[in-house]
C-alpha cells in the first residue's frame, strides 16, 4: 500500500489552463504539505494543512489554492498556469507539526508549454 | 542569506570510502535536523534525524551536529554505488518552519 499517493505523475498543459493535483495519505498523519522542487532541486514549502486547517501559506501566488476535504487528502488547484510553474510538486505528510520527519509522495512533474 | 546551505557538488568517492556531506544553517535557534536521500526522478526519503549535539549512528550512516558552529554533517561509511543520489539537508528552526538545502549530489564510483 502506498503511504502517500499523488496523481497524476506527469502533467503537460498549455499556459492559461487550470489544473489540479490530488494527494492522499493512509498513514493517519495529522499534517500534510505541498512542496515545489525546481530544476535546481530546491525544495520549497508552499502550504501546510494540520487537521484540515491551513497552517503555513508561504508567499505563493494566489493562483495556487490548496483544498483539504479531510485530514487524509490535500489537493492543489492551480489557475491560469504560467511557464514558471513548471516544476515537480511533492505532497508530503507528517505525524504532526512538531514532528516534521516527512513521508513524501512520488511527485507530479508539471510542464507548462 | 539562505536558511540552509549545502555544497551542490558533485561529490565523487570510490566504493568503500567514507563520504562526508556538509550543511550549515543560519537560524541559531534551530532544533531539529534531517537528512533526506533523493534518487534521480524519485521523491526524497528520510534517512537520519538528529536533535542533540554530537554524533548519531544508524548502520553505515552517522549524523553529526554542532549547534555552536551551526553545522550538521552526514558521514556514509563503506560507500556503495547504491548510495549515489542527492542528499538534502533540512532544518526545523521553530514551530511550523522547515527549510531544505539545495542538496549535494554524491556519486560512488565502483
Tab-separated table of C-alpha atoms in Angstrom, chain A residues 9 35 37 40-45 55-56 58 90 97-107 109, chain B residues 32 34 36 38-46 51 86 88 92 95-103:
chain	number	residue	atom	x	y	z
A	9	UNK	CA	2.512	11.581	-12.032
A	35	UNK	CA	6.312	21.376	-1.801
A	37	UNK	CA	11.011	21.429	-6.390
A	40	UNK	CA	17.942	23.037	-9.350
A	41	UNK	CA	16.460	20.576	-6.861
A	42	UNK	CA	15.478	23.300	-4.404
A	43	UNK	CA	12.514	22.155	-2.313
A	44	UNK	CA	10.325	24.990	-1.090
A	45	UNK	CA	7.245	24.630	1.054
A	55	UNK	CA	-1.114	26.497	8.991
A	56	UNK	CA	1.522	27.796	6.588
A	58	UNK	CA	4.221	30.813	2.112
A	90	UNK	CA	5.556	16.893	-3.951
A	97	UNK	CA	3.592	19.843	13.179
A	98	UNK	CA	6.105	19.087	15.930
A	99	UNK	CA	7.420	16.047	14.100
A	100	UNK	CA	8.493	17.122	10.624
A	101	UNK	CA	10.010	13.833	9.571
A	102	UNK	CA	8.148	13.734	6.300
A	103	UNK	CA	6.875	10.962	4.100
A	104	UNK	CA	6.791	12.238	0.548
A	105	UNK	CA	4.571	11.243	-2.320
A	106	UNK	CA	6.167	10.251	-5.609
A	107	UNK	CA	5.771	13.716	-7.113
A	109	UNK	CA	6.057	16.630	-12.844
B	32	UNK	CA	15.744	19.612	14.542
B	34	UNK	CA	17.216	15.940	8.979
B	36	UNK	CA	16.991	13.055	3.098
B	38	UNK	CA	16.706	11.596	-3.267
B	39	UNK	CA	17.427	9.314	-6.187
B	40	UNK	CA	17.095	10.834	-9.641
B	41	UNK	CA	13.435	11.117	-10.589
B	42	UNK	CA	12.251	9.909	-7.190
B	43	UNK	CA	10.904	11.553	-4.054
B	44	UNK	CA	13.055	12.409	-1.019
B	45	UNK	CA	13.222	9.765	1.702
B	46	UNK	CA	14.208	10.395	5.290
B	51	UNK	CA	18.283	16.856	17.696
B	86	UNK	CA	21.315	13.740	-3.992
B	88	UNK	CA	19.159	17.040	1.132
B	92	UNK	CA	13.346	22.931	11.515
B	95	UNK	CA	7.358	25.502	15.133
B	96	UNK	CA	5.978	25.340	11.649
B	97	UNK	CA	9.027	26.418	9.671
B	98	UNK	CA	11.004	23.799	7.790
B	99	UNK	CA	13.771	24.585	5.282
B	100	UNK	CA	15.643	22.392	2.834
B	101	UNK	CA	19.075	22.948	1.350
B	102	UNK	CA	19.613	22.576	-2.385
B	103	UNK	CA	21.249	19.196	-1.922
